[in-house]
Amino acid sequence: MMDKSLTEAKRVFEAEIEELVKVKDRLDENFSKMVDMIYESSGKVVITGIGKSGHIGKKISATLASTGTNSVFINAAEALHGDLGVIKKGDIVLAISNSGNSDEISNILPSVRRIGADIIAFTGNKISALGKEADLIINIAIDKEACPMGLAPMTSATVTLVMGDALAAALMQKRDFKPENYAVYHPGGSLGRRLLLKVKDLMHKNDELPKLTKDTHIDTVLMELTKKKMGAVCIAEDDRLIGIITEGDIRRALTHKEKFFDYTAEDVMTKNPVYVTPEIQAIEALEKMEARESQITVLPVVDNDKLVGIIRIHDLLNLR
């Protein structure tokens, strides 16, 4: 026998899904007009609501702002006491009210008109005060709330939220919004790090760069490896990369113990090594390391034929 709480949870899911399907099937050309209206506007989208609609409005505004649409949220009650100053001529006010008759929303509409902003209504009541004043109505009407008492705005809040997500997604498609665009608005997140960080942001350079010449004695090579702790030493001639000595190269050279301490850097280095440039994305450098049959753990960084840095796989793993 199913637990009562689980039964109730499934009922709520089913009730909300049922209403979402109804709203989806009711979508019409007004949705497309809304998308075009916002896309073609030179102003911002000001979302307003009160109570639960206000909370949903904040989320919709945040989603729009993070996906390329200039958007802010104002609480309808606060708008009555000065926050209307956020709205400018040419803006679009997206007002959310399921009933369409909340006093706070109704009372700001005349001022919005005087300012010169257009009005889009997310409402379930076309003939409400909001519906009558709006330039465009998006119908979010539902037949019943999932609340067991039919009172708390559960389904209506979900429908409004999904409508906002649909709007954001349609605008992203219209703008050909790409992951790199998204990353610009999310520099602190993992995606932002992956798409914004370049090799030059993570590479070791100047005094950290282990760099020697080809005639350097093997003793000095070992000291440089130990001192700089990069797992490799770059070999350069007039700042031009000609080779690299990794810890693996040292191990291979040690198989010739009788000759090892007579070697110079040129004797053990790998010539014409794989390298990256400072301007490529850091994630590309990681992929280049991982793509090699014998995985590379360190790469020289070359800019205009000049050795400028070195980058290790340890500097890049967090990008995953």
PDB file of C-alpha atoms in Angstrom:
ATOM      1  CA  MET A   1       0.000   0.000   0.000  1.00  0.00           C
ATOM      2  CA  MET A   2       1.397   3.369  -1.060  1.00  0.00           C
ATOM      3  CA  ASP A   3       2.311   5.881   1.617  1.00  0.00           C
ATOM      4  CA  LYS A   4      -0.198   8.762   1.819  1.00  0.00           C
ATOM      5  CA  SER A   5       2.505  11.406   1.425  1.00  0.00           C
ATOM      6  CA  LEU A   6       3.800   9.719  -1.714  1.00  0.00           C
ATOM      7  CA  THR A   7       0.279   9.460  -3.080  1.00  0.00           C
ATOM      8  CA  GLU A   8      -0.282  13.166  -2.472  1.00  0.00           C
ATOM      9  CA  ALA A   9       3.048  14.087  -4.067  1.00  0.00           C
ATOM     10  CA  LYS A  10       2.181  12.134  -7.219  1.00  0.00           C
ATOM     11  CA  ARG A  11      -1.249  13.757  -7.321  1.00  0.00           C
ATOM     12  CA  VAL A  12       0.346  17.212  -7.297  1.00  0.00           C
ATOM     13  CA  PHE A  13       2.725  16.255 -10.096  1.00  0.00           C
ATOM     14  CA  GLU A  14      -0.102  14.879 -12.192  1.00  0.00           C
ATOM     15  CA  ALA A  15      -2.349  17.892 -11.542  1.00  0.00           C
ATOM     16  CA  GLU A  16       0.337  20.392 -12.508  1.00  0.00           C
ATOM     17  CA  ILE A  17       1.436  18.434 -15.585  1.00  0.00           C
ATOM     18  CA  GLU A  18      -2.195  18.247 -16.739  1.00  0.00           C
ATOM     19  CA  GLU A  19      -2.606  22.020 -16.502  1.00  0.00           C
ATOM     20  CA  LEU A  20       0.749  22.661 -18.161  1.00  0.00           C
ATOM     21  CA  VAL A  21      -0.327  20.588 -21.153  1.00  0.00           C
ATOM     22  CA  LYS A  22      -3.546  22.606 -21.423  1.00  0.00           C
ATOM     23  CA  VAL A  23      -1.635  25.908 -21.388  1.00  0.00           C
ATOM     24  CA  LYS A  24       0.869  24.587 -23.917  1.00  0.00           C
ATOM     25  CA  ASP A  25      -1.934  23.554 -26.282  1.00  0.00           C
ATOM     26  CA  ARG A  26      -3.508  26.990 -25.903  1.00  0.00           C
ATOM     27  CA  LEU A  27      -0.389  28.905 -26.991  1.00  0.00           C
ATOM     28  CA  ASP A  28      -1.139  31.111 -29.991  1.00  0.00           C
ATOM     29  CA  GLU A  29       0.303  33.891 -32.136  1.00  0.00           C
ATOM     30  CA  ASN A  30       0.368  36.220 -29.109  1.00  0.00           C
ATOM     31  CA  PHE A  31       3.395  34.313 -27.834  1.00  0.00           C
ATOM     32  CA  SER A  32       5.252  34.922 -31.103  1.00  0.00           C
ATOM     33  CA  LYS A  33       4.195  38.594 -31.026  1.00  0.00           C
ATOM     34  CA  MET A  34       5.588  38.882 -27.492  1.00  0.00           C
ATOM     35  CA  VAL A  35       8.928  37.408 -28.548  1.00  0.00           C
ATOM     36  CA  ASP A  36       9.178  39.759 -31.535  1.00  0.00           C
ATOM     37  CA  MET A  37       8.098  42.725 -29.428  1.00  0.00           C
ATOM     38  CA  ILE A  38      10.857  42.145 -26.883  1.00  0.00           C
ATOM     39  CA  TYR A  39      13.473  41.216 -29.484  1.00  0.00           C
ATOM     40  CA  GLU A  40      12.876  44.392 -31.473  1.00  0.00           C
ATOM     41  CA  SER A  41      12.687  46.687 -28.439  1.00  0.00           C
ATOM     42  CA  SER A  42      15.558  49.032 -27.648  1.00  0.00           C
ATOM     43  CA  GLY A  43      14.396  49.259 -24.027  1.00  0.00           C
ATOM     44  CA  LYS A  44      14.492  46.788 -21.183  1.00  0.00           C
ATOM     45  CA  VAL A  45      11.926  44.306 -19.919  1.00  0.00           C
ATOM     46  CA  VAL A  46      10.585  45.360 -16.512  1.00  0.00           C
ATOM     47  CA  ILE A  47       8.827  42.474 -14.803  1.00  0.00           C
ATOM     48  CA  THR A  48       6.449  43.233 -11.974  1.00  0.00           C
ATOM     49  CA  GLY A  49       4.211  41.264  -9.673  1.00  0.00           C
ATOM     50  CA  ILE A  50       3.180  40.903  -6.051  1.00  0.00           C
ATOM     51  CA  GLY A  51       3.206  37.959  -3.637  1.00  0.00           C
ATOM     52  CA  LYS A  52       3.905  34.580  -5.249  1.00  0.00           C
ATOM     53  CA  SER A  53       3.679  36.171  -8.700  1.00  0.00           C
ATOM     54  CA  GLY A  54       6.420  38.521  -7.602  1.00  0.00           C
ATOM     55  CA  HIS A  55       8.685  35.640  -6.592  1.00  0.00           C
ATOM     56  CA  ILE A  56       8.103  33.969  -9.957  1.00  0.00           C
ATOM     57  CA  GLY A  57       8.665  37.304 -11.695  1.00  0.00           C
ATOM     58  CA  LYS A  58      12.070  37.671 -10.043  1.00  0.00           C
ATOM     59  CA  LYS A  59      13.114  34.301 -11.378  1.00  0.00           C
ATOM     60  CA  ILE A  60      11.864  35.055 -14.898  1.00  0.00           C
ATOM     61  CA  SER A  61      13.696  38.380 -14.895  1.00  0.00           C
ATOM     62  CA  ALA A  62      16.900  36.704 -13.701  1.00  0.00           C
ATOM     63  CA  THR A  63      16.628  34.075 -16.436  1.00  0.00           C
ATOM     64  CA  LEU A  64      16.074  36.708 -19.115  1.00  0.00           C
ATOM     65  CA  ALA A  65      18.986  38.815 -17.875  1.00  0.00           C
ATOM     66  CA  SER A  66      21.353  35.845 -17.852  1.00  0.00           C
ATOM     67  CA  THR A  67      20.406  34.844 -21.394  1.00  0.00           C
ATOM     68  CA  GLY A  68      20.874  38.129 -23.188  1.00  0.00           C
ATOM     69  CA  THR A  69      17.700  40.115 -22.509  1.00  0.00           C
ATOM     70  CA  ASN A  70      18.040  43.358 -20.543  1.00  0.00           C
ATOM     71  CA  SER A  71      15.591  42.782 -17.694  1.00  0.00           C
ATOM     72  CA  VAL A  72      14.891  43.973 -14.149  1.00  0.00           C
ATOM     73  CA  PHE A  73      12.224  43.151 -11.575  1.00  0.00           C
ATOM     74  CA  ILE A  74      10.254  45.604  -9.458  1.00  0.00           C
ATOM     75  CA  ASN A  75       7.785  44.694  -6.754  1.00  0.00           C
ATOM     76  CA  ALA A  76       4.411  46.194  -7.662  1.00  0.00           C
ATOM     77  CA  ALA A  77       3.872  47.527  -4.125  1.00  0.00           C
ATOM     78  CA  GLU A  78       7.283  49.205  -4.101  1.00  0.00           C
ATOM     79  CA  ALA A  79       6.568  50.593  -7.564  1.00  0.00           C
ATOM     80  CA  LEU A  80       3.720  52.622  -6.019  1.00  0.00           C
ATOM     81  CA  HIS A  81       6.245  54.317  -3.767  1.00  0.00           C
ATOM     82  CA  GLY A  82       8.964  55.363  -6.167  1.00  0.00           C
ATOM     83  CA  ASP A  83      10.305  52.277  -7.905  1.00  0.00           C
ATOM     84  CA  LEU A  84       8.358  53.251 -11.030  1.00  0.00           C
ATOM     85  CA  GLY A  85      11.385  55.451 -11.714  1.00  0.00           C
ATOM     86  CA  VAL A  86      13.090  52.302 -13.030  1.00  0.00           C
ATOM     87  CA  ILE A  87      10.700  52.319 -15.985  1.00  0.00           C
ATOM     88  CA  LYS A  88      11.566  54.497 -18.971  1.00  0.00           C
ATOM     89  CA  LYS A  89       9.846  55.342 -22.237  1.00  0.00           C
ATOM     90  CA  GLY A  90      10.362  52.492 -24.677  1.00  0.00           C
ATOM     91  CA  ASP A  91      10.559  49.815 -21.985  1.00  0.00           C
ATOM     92  CA  ILE A  92       8.234  46.839 -21.886  1.00  0.00           C
ATOM     93  CA  VAL A  93       6.480  46.119 -18.614  1.00  0.00           C
ATOM     94  CA  LEU A  94       5.602  42.448 -18.198  1.00  0.00           C
ATOM     95  CA  ALA A  95       2.992  42.377 -15.430  1.00  0.00           C
ATOM     96  CA  ILE A  96       2.139  39.064 -13.766  1.00  0.00           C
ATOM     97  CA  SER A  97      -1.229  38.568 -12.084  1.00  0.00           C
ATOM     98  CA  ASN A  98      -3.310  35.427 -12.389  1.00  0.00           C
ATOM     99  CA  SER A  99      -6.496  37.249 -11.423  1.00  0.00           C
ATOM    100  CA  GLY A 100      -5.452  40.411 -13.248  1.00  0.00           C
ATOM    101  CA  ASN A 101      -7.159  42.500 -10.565  1.00  0.00           C
ATOM    102  CA  SER A 102      -4.570  42.851  -7.816  1.00  0.00           C
ATOM    103  CA  ASP A 103      -4.710  46.426  -6.535  1.00  0.00           C
ATOM    104  CA  GLU A 104      -0.955  46.942  -6.646  1.00  0.00           C
ATOM    105  CA  ILE A 105      -0.772  45.986 -10.348  1.00  0.00           C
ATOM    106  CA  SER A 106      -3.913  47.922 -11.293  1.00  0.00           C
ATOM    107  CA  ASN A 107      -2.710  51.075  -9.545  1.00  0.00           C
ATOM    108  CA  ILE A 108       0.596  51.308 -11.386  1.00  0.00           C
ATOM    109  CA  LEU A 109      -0.823  50.794 -14.904  1.00  0.00           C
ATOM    110  CA  PRO A 110      -1.882  54.446 -15.491  1.00  0.00           C
ATOM    111  CA  SER A 111       1.598  55.647 -14.540  1.00  0.00           C
ATOM    112  CA  VAL A 112       3.218  53.050 -16.791  1.00  0.00           C
ATOM    113  CA  ARG A 113       1.124  54.417 -19.643  1.00  0.00           C
ATOM    114  CA  ARG A 114       2.115  58.005 -18.871  1.00  0.00           C
ATOM    115  CA  ILE A 115       5.785  57.006 -18.849  1.00  0.00           C
ATOM    116  CA  GLY A 116       5.391  55.535 -22.328  1.00  0.00           C
ATOM    117  CA  ALA A 117       6.108  51.862 -21.747  1.00  0.00           C
ATOM    118  CA  ASP A 118       4.245  49.007 -23.428  1.00  0.00           C
ATOM    119  CA  ILE A 119       2.439  46.440 -21.288  1.00  0.00           C
ATOM    120  CA  ILE A 120       2.400  42.669 -21.629  1.00  0.00           C
ATOM    121  CA  ALA A 121       0.110  40.756 -19.279  1.00  0.00           C
ATOM    122  CA  PHE A 122       0.679  37.269 -17.942  1.00  0.00           C
ATOM    123  CA  THR A 123      -2.836  36.692 -16.645  1.00  0.00           C
ATOM    124  CA  GLY A 124      -5.559  34.099 -16.436  1.00  0.00           C
ATOM    125  CA  ASN A 125      -8.307  36.717 -16.762  1.00  0.00           C
ATOM    126  CA  LYS A 126      -8.531  38.532 -20.093  1.00  0.00           C
ATOM    127  CA  ILE A 127     -11.306  40.851 -18.955  1.00  0.00           C
ATOM    128  CA  SER A 128      -9.540  41.936 -15.773  1.00  0.00           C
ATOM    129  CA  ALA A 129      -8.145  45.424 -15.173  1.00  0.00           C
ATOM    130  CA  LEU A 130      -4.723  44.192 -16.319  1.00  0.00           C
ATOM    131  CA  GLY A 131      -6.165  42.368 -19.323  1.00  0.00           C
ATOM    132  CA  LYS A 132      -8.029  45.447 -20.502  1.00  0.00           C
ATOM    133  CA  GLU A 133      -4.993  47.717 -20.170  1.00  0.00           C
ATOM    134  CA  ALA A 134      -2.407  45.389 -21.720  1.00  0.00           C
ATOM    135  CA  ASP A 135      -1.105  45.727 -25.263  1.00  0.00           C
ATOM    136  CA  LEU A 136      -0.667  41.959 -25.382  1.00  0.00           C
ATOM    137  CA  ILE A 137      -2.102  39.152 -23.257  1.00  0.00           C
ATOM    138  CA  ILE A 138      -0.446  35.809 -22.600  1.00  0.00           C
ATOM    139  CA  ASN A 139      -3.112  33.507 -21.230  1.00  0.00           C
ATOM    140  CA  ILE A 140      -1.886  31.581 -18.165  1.00  0.00           C
ATOM    141  CA  ALA A 141      -5.367  30.522 -17.000  1.00  0.00           C
ATOM    142  CA  ILE A 142      -5.691  27.187 -15.226  1.00  0.00           C
ATOM    143  CA  ASP A 143      -8.764  25.161 -14.288  1.00  0.00           C
ATOM    144  CA  LYS A 144      -7.630  24.253 -10.771  1.00  0.00           C
ATOM    145  CA  GLU A 145      -4.747  24.585  -8.363  1.00  0.00           C
ATOM    146  CA  ALA A 146      -2.873  21.510  -7.175  1.00  0.00           C
ATOM    147  CA  CYS A 147      -3.313  22.740  -3.597  1.00  0.00           C
ATOM    148  CA  PRO A 148      -5.558  20.210  -1.774  1.00  0.00           C
ATOM    149  CA  MET A 149      -7.743  23.153  -0.700  1.00  0.00           C
ATOM    150  CA  GLY A 150      -7.595  24.747  -4.123  1.00  0.00           C
ATOM    151  CA  LEU A 151      -6.309  27.982  -2.580  1.00  0.00           C
ATOM    152  CA  ALA A 152      -2.504  28.227  -2.584  1.00  0.00           C
ATOM    153  CA  PRO A 153      -1.066  29.284  -5.963  1.00  0.00           C
ATOM    154  CA  MET A 154       0.782  26.090  -6.845  1.00  0.00           C
ATOM    155  CA  THR A 155      -0.177  25.209 -10.398  1.00  0.00           C
ATOM    156  CA  SER A 156      -0.637  28.840 -11.419  1.00  0.00           C
ATOM    157  CA  ALA A 157       2.892  29.613 -10.185  1.00  0.00           C
ATOM    158  CA  THR A 158       4.322  26.641 -12.093  1.00  0.00           C
ATOM    159  CA  VAL A 159       2.520  27.628 -15.295  1.00  0.00           C
ATOM    160  CA  THR A 160       3.800  31.199 -15.004  1.00  0.00           C
ATOM    161  CA  LEU A 161       7.340  30.011 -14.404  1.00  0.00           C
ATOM    162  CA  VAL A 162       7.290  27.691 -17.411  1.00  0.00           C
ATOM    163  CA  MET A 163       5.842  30.459 -19.582  1.00  0.00           C
ATOM    164  CA  GLY A 164       8.773  32.645 -18.546  1.00  0.00           C
ATOM    165  CA  ASP A 165      11.219  29.868 -19.388  1.00  0.00           C
ATOM    166  CA  ALA A 166       9.556  29.430 -22.782  1.00  0.00           C
ATOM    167  CA  LEU A 167       9.940  33.166 -23.414  1.00  0.00           C
ATOM    168  CA  ALA A 168      13.626  33.113 -22.478  1.00  0.00           C
ATOM    169  CA  ALA A 169      14.295  30.056 -24.645  1.00  0.00           C
ATOM    170  CA  ALA A 170      12.513  31.569 -27.661  1.00  0.00           C
ATOM    171  CA  LEU A 171      14.528  34.790 -27.297  1.00  0.00           C
ATOM    172  CA  MET A 172      17.762  32.807 -27.031  1.00  0.00           C
ATOM    173  CA  GLN A 173      16.899  31.047 -30.265  1.00  0.00           C
ATOM    174  CA  LYS A 174      15.976  34.341 -31.924  1.00  0.00           C
ATOM    175  CA  ARG A 175      19.323  35.865 -30.908  1.00  0.00           C
ATOM    176  CA  ASP A 176      21.332  32.744 -31.787  1.00  0.00           C
ATOM    177  CA  PHE A 177      22.544  32.852 -28.189  1.00  0.00           C
ATOM    178  CA  LYS A 178      25.534  30.519 -27.795  1.00  0.00           C
ATOM    179  CA  PRO A 179      27.334  28.911 -24.825  1.00  0.00           C
ATOM    180  CA  GLU A 180      30.124  31.492 -25.044  1.00  0.00           C
ATOM    181  CA  ASN A 181      27.499  34.264 -24.759  1.00  0.00           C
ATOM    182  CA  TYR A 182      26.051  32.548 -21.699  1.00  0.00           C
ATOM    183  CA  ALA A 183      29.504  32.267 -20.175  1.00  0.00           C
ATOM    184  CA  VAL A 184      29.972  36.043 -20.347  1.00  0.00           C
ATOM    185  CA  TYR A 185      27.063  36.442 -17.915  1.00  0.00           C
ATOM    186  CA  HIS A 186      28.317  33.597 -15.686  1.00  0.00           C
ATOM    187  CA  PRO A 187      32.053  34.190 -15.230  1.00  0.00           C
ATOM    188  CA  GLY A 188      32.030  32.679 -11.754  1.00  0.00           C
ATOM    189  CA  GLY A 189      30.492  29.363 -12.748  1.00  0.00           C
ATOM    190  CA  SER A 190      32.184  26.258 -14.136  1.00  0.00           C
ATOM    191  CA  LEU A 191      30.898  27.002 -17.633  1.00  0.00           C
ATOM    192  CA  GLY A 192      32.278  30.513 -17.409  1.00  0.00           C
ATOM    193  CA  ARG A 193      35.679  29.201 -16.430  1.00  0.00           C
ATOM    194  CA  ARG A 194      35.650  26.679 -19.258  1.00  0.00           C
ATOM    195  CA  LEU A 195      34.684  29.142 -21.953  1.00  0.00           C
ATOM    196  CA  LEU A 196      36.327  32.348 -20.805  1.00  0.00           C
ATOM    197  CA  LEU A 197      39.688  31.286 -19.418  1.00  0.00           C
ATOM    198  CA  LYS A 198      42.527  31.275 -21.912  1.00  0.00           C
ATOM    199  CA  VAL A 199      45.919  29.647 -21.684  1.00  0.00           C
ATOM    200  CA  LYS A 200      47.484  33.049 -20.942  1.00  0.00           C
ATOM    201  CA  ASP A 201      45.325  33.303 -17.798  1.00  0.00           C
ATOM    202  CA  LEU A 202      46.739  30.085 -16.311  1.00  0.00           C
ATOM    203  CA  MET A 203      50.232  29.659 -17.775  1.00  0.00           C
ATOM    204  CA  HIS A 204      53.434  29.997 -15.772  1.00  0.00           C
ATOM    205  CA  LYS A 205      55.751  32.677 -17.118  1.00  0.00           C
ATOM    206  CA  ASN A 206      58.730  34.884 -16.358  1.00  0.00           C
ATOM    207  CA  ASP A 207      60.606  33.539 -13.294  1.00  0.00           C
ATOM    208  CA  GLU A 208      58.291  30.508 -13.072  1.00  0.00           C
ATOM    209  CA  LEU A 209      59.152  29.382 -16.612  1.00  0.00           C
ATOM    210  CA  PRO A 210      61.849  26.653 -16.630  1.00  0.00           C
ATOM    211  CA  LYS A 211      63.979  27.573 -19.656  1.00  0.00           C
ATOM    212  CA  LEU A 212      67.516  26.499 -20.608  1.00  0.00           C
ATOM    213  CA  THR A 213      69.706  26.302 -23.704  1.00  0.00           C
ATOM    214  CA  LYS A 214      70.554  23.136 -25.636  1.00  0.00           C
ATOM    215  CA  ASP A 215      74.177  23.020 -24.419  1.00  0.00           C
ATOM    216  CA  THR A 216      73.189  23.121 -20.724  1.00  0.00           C
ATOM    217  CA  HIS A 217      74.748  20.237 -18.745  1.00  0.00           C
ATOM    218  CA  ILE A 218      72.385  17.553 -17.444  1.00  0.00           C
ATOM    219  CA  ASP A 219      73.210  18.474 -13.818  1.00  0.00           C
ATOM    220  CA  THR A 220      71.759  21.938 -14.385  1.00  0.00           C
ATOM    221  CA  VAL A 221      68.723  20.469 -16.162  1.00  0.00           C
ATOM    222  CA  LEU A 222      67.985  18.329 -13.082  1.00  0.00           C
ATOM    223  CA  MET A 223      68.364  21.330 -10.801  1.00  0.00           C
ATOM    224  CA  GLU A 224      65.966  23.387 -12.943  1.00  0.00           C
ATOM    225  CA  LEU A 225      63.417  20.560 -12.949  1.00  0.00           C
ATOM    226  CA  THR A 226      63.621  20.334  -9.170  1.00  0.00           C
ATOM    227  CA  LYS A 227      63.577  24.091  -8.573  1.00  0.00           C
ATOM    228  CA  LYS A 228      60.708  25.095 -10.865  1.00  0.00           C
ATOM    229  CA  LYS A 229      58.552  21.981 -10.224  1.00  0.00           C
ATOM    230  CA  MET A 230      56.767  22.159 -13.564  1.00  0.00           C
ATOM    231  CA  GLY A 231      57.485  18.581 -14.616  1.00  0.00           C
ATOM    232  CA  ALA A 232      59.477  19.800 -17.621  1.00  0.00           C
ATOM    233  CA  VAL A 233      62.158  22.192 -18.819  1.00  0.00           C
ATOM    234  CA  CYS A 234      61.798  24.084 -22.101  1.00  0.00           C
ATOM    235  CA  ILE A 235      64.853  24.303 -24.312  1.00  0.00           C
ATOM    236  CA  ALA A 236      65.117  27.521 -26.288  1.00  0.00           C
ATOM    237  CA  GLU A 237      67.486  29.252 -28.620  1.00  0.00           C
ATOM    238  CA  ASP A 238      67.128  33.045 -28.745  1.00  0.00           C
ATOM    239  CA  ASP A 239      63.743  32.593 -27.024  1.00  0.00           C
ATOM    240  CA  ARG A 240      62.639  30.229 -29.806  1.00  0.00           C
ATOM    241  CA  LEU A 241      61.382  26.842 -28.595  1.00  0.00           C
ATOM    242  CA  ILE A 242      63.495  23.991 -29.979  1.00  0.00           C
ATOM    243  CA  GLY A 243      62.762  21.218 -27.496  1.00  0.00           C
ATOM    244  CA  ILE A 244      61.442  20.089 -24.131  1.00  0.00           C
ATOM    245  CA  ILE A 245      62.777  17.791 -21.434  1.00  0.00           C
ATOM    246  CA  THR A 246      60.158  16.064 -19.308  1.00  0.00           C
ATOM    247  CA  GLU A 247      60.609  13.800 -16.329  1.00  0.00           C
ATOM    248  CA  GLY A 248      59.876  10.941 -18.716  1.00  0.00           C
ATOM    249  CA  ASP A 249      62.802  11.988 -20.905  1.00  0.00           C
ATOM    250  CA  ILE A 250      65.056  11.935 -17.841  1.00  0.00           C
ATOM    251  CA  ARG A 251      63.923   8.422 -16.908  1.00  0.00           C
ATOM    252  CA  ARG A 252      64.610   7.180 -20.423  1.00  0.00           C
ATOM    253  CA  ALA A 253      68.040   8.798 -20.462  1.00  0.00           C
ATOM    254  CA  LEU A 254      68.899   7.100 -17.152  1.00  0.00           C
ATOM    255  CA  THR A 255      68.810   3.720 -18.882  1.00  0.00           C
ATOM    256  CA  HIS A 256      72.210   4.756 -20.218  1.00  0.00           C
ATOM    257  CA  LYS A 257      73.775   5.243 -16.779  1.00  0.00           C
ATOM    258  CA  GLU A 258      77.329   5.175 -18.033  1.00  0.00           C
ATOM    259  CA  LYS A 259      76.681   8.199 -20.307  1.00  0.00           C
ATOM    260  CA  PHE A 260      74.020  10.074 -18.363  1.00  0.00           C
ATOM    261  CA  PHE A 261      76.212  12.585 -16.569  1.00  0.00           C
ATOM    262  CA  ASP A 262      78.003  13.444 -19.796  1.00  0.00           C
ATOM    263  CA  TYR A 263      74.749  14.499 -21.473  1.00  0.00           C
ATOM    264  CA  THR A 264      73.672  18.023 -22.340  1.00  0.00           C
ATOM    265  CA  ALA A 265      70.056  19.169 -22.749  1.00  0.00           C
ATOM    266  CA  GLU A 266      70.260  18.572 -26.498  1.00  0.00           C
ATOM    267  CA  ASP A 267      71.064  14.903 -25.957  1.00  0.00           C
ATOM    268  CA  VAL A 268      67.878  14.118 -24.023  1.00  0.00           C
ATOM    269  CA  MET A 269      65.333  16.686 -25.189  1.00  0.00           C
ATOM    270  CA  THR A 270      62.309  15.953 -27.361  1.00  0.00           C
ATOM    271  CA  LYS A 271      62.695  18.070 -30.474  1.00  0.00           C
ATOM    272  CA  ASN A 272      59.843  20.051 -32.062  1.00  0.00           C
ATOM    273  CA  PRO A 273      57.478  19.489 -29.122  1.00  0.00           C
ATOM    274  CA  VAL A 274      53.725  20.039 -29.163  1.00  0.00           C
ATOM    275  CA  TYR A 275      52.864  23.521 -27.907  1.00  0.00           C
ATOM    276  CA  VAL A 276      49.909  25.885 -27.537  1.00  0.00           C
ATOM    277  CA  THR A 277      49.427  29.604 -28.006  1.00  0.00           C
ATOM    278  CA  PRO A 278      48.402  31.940 -25.173  1.00  0.00           C
ATOM    279  CA  GLU A 279      45.146  33.032 -26.828  1.00  0.00           C
ATOM    280  CA  ILE A 280      43.469  29.649 -27.164  1.00  0.00           C
ATOM    281  CA  GLN A 281      40.874  28.585 -24.618  1.00  0.00           C
ATOM    282  CA  ALA A 282      42.317  26.743 -21.651  1.00  0.00           C
ATOM    283  CA  ILE A 283      39.889  23.877 -22.218  1.00  0.00           C
ATOM    284  CA  GLU A 284      41.415  23.382 -25.685  1.00  0.00           C
ATOM    285  CA  ALA A 285      44.843  22.975 -24.126  1.00  0.00           C
ATOM    286  CA  LEU A 286      43.453  20.314 -21.786  1.00  0.00           C
ATOM    287  CA  GLU A 287      41.825  18.504 -24.702  1.00  0.00           C
ATOM    288  CA  LYS A 288      45.115  18.620 -26.630  1.00  0.00           C
ATOM    289  CA  MET A 289      46.914  17.023 -23.694  1.00  0.00           C
ATOM    290  CA  GLU A 290      44.312  14.306 -23.267  1.00  0.00           C
ATOM    291  CA  ALA A 291      44.048  13.566 -26.992  1.00  0.00           C
ATOM    292  CA  ARG A 292      47.646  12.340 -27.268  1.00  0.00           C
ATOM    293  CA  GLU A 293      48.160   8.583 -27.328  1.00  0.00           C
ATOM    294  CA  SER A 294      50.712   8.962 -24.534  1.00  0.00           C
ATOM    295  CA  GLN A 295      49.086  11.689 -22.480  1.00  0.00           C
ATOM    296  CA  ILE A 296      51.012  14.957 -22.190  1.00  0.00           C
ATOM    297  CA  THR A 297      51.022  16.585 -18.779  1.00  0.00           C
ATOM    298  CA  VAL A 298      52.790  19.830 -19.695  1.00  0.00           C
ATOM    299  CA  LEU A 299      52.834  22.103 -22.756  1.00  0.00           C
ATOM    300  CA  PRO A 300      55.077  25.008 -23.718  1.00  0.00           C
ATOM    301  CA  VAL A 301      53.271  28.216 -24.669  1.00  0.00           C
ATOM    302  CA  VAL A 302      54.538  29.979 -27.789  1.00  0.00           C
ATOM    303  CA  ASP A 303      53.509  33.384 -29.090  1.00  0.00           C
ATOM    304  CA  ASN A 304      54.818  34.589 -32.477  1.00  0.00           C
ATOM    305  CA  ASP A 305      57.616  31.976 -32.381  1.00  0.00           C
ATOM    306  CA  LYS A 306      58.678  33.151 -28.926  1.00  0.00           C
ATOM    307  CA  LEU A 307      58.547  30.931 -25.853  1.00  0.00           C
ATOM    308  CA  VAL A 308      56.413  32.818 -23.310  1.00  0.00           C
ATOM    309  CA  GLY A 309      55.201  30.245 -20.808  1.00  0.00           C
ATOM    310  CA  ILE A 310      54.357  26.723 -19.779  1.00  0.00           C
ATOM    311  CA  ILE A 311      51.068  25.143 -18.676  1.00  0.00           C
ATOM    312  CA  ARG A 312      50.484  21.899 -16.770  1.00  0.00           C
ATOM    313  CA  ILE A 313      47.566  19.517 -16.797  1.00  0.00           C
ATOM    314  CA  HIS A 314      47.181  20.238 -13.062  1.00  0.00           C
ATOM    315  CA  ASP A 315      46.440  23.871 -13.936  1.00  0.00           C
ATOM    316  CA  LEU A 316      43.565  22.728 -16.144  1.00  0.00           C
ATOM    317  CA  LEU A 317      41.817  19.806 -14.448  1.00  0.00           C
ATOM    318  CA  ASN A 318      39.342  22.027 -12.598  1.00  0.00           C
ATOM    319  CA  LEU A 319      37.882  22.966 -15.989  1.00  0.00           C
ATOM    320  CA  ARG A 320      36.285  19.541 -16.107  1.00  0.00           C
TER     321      ARG A 320
END
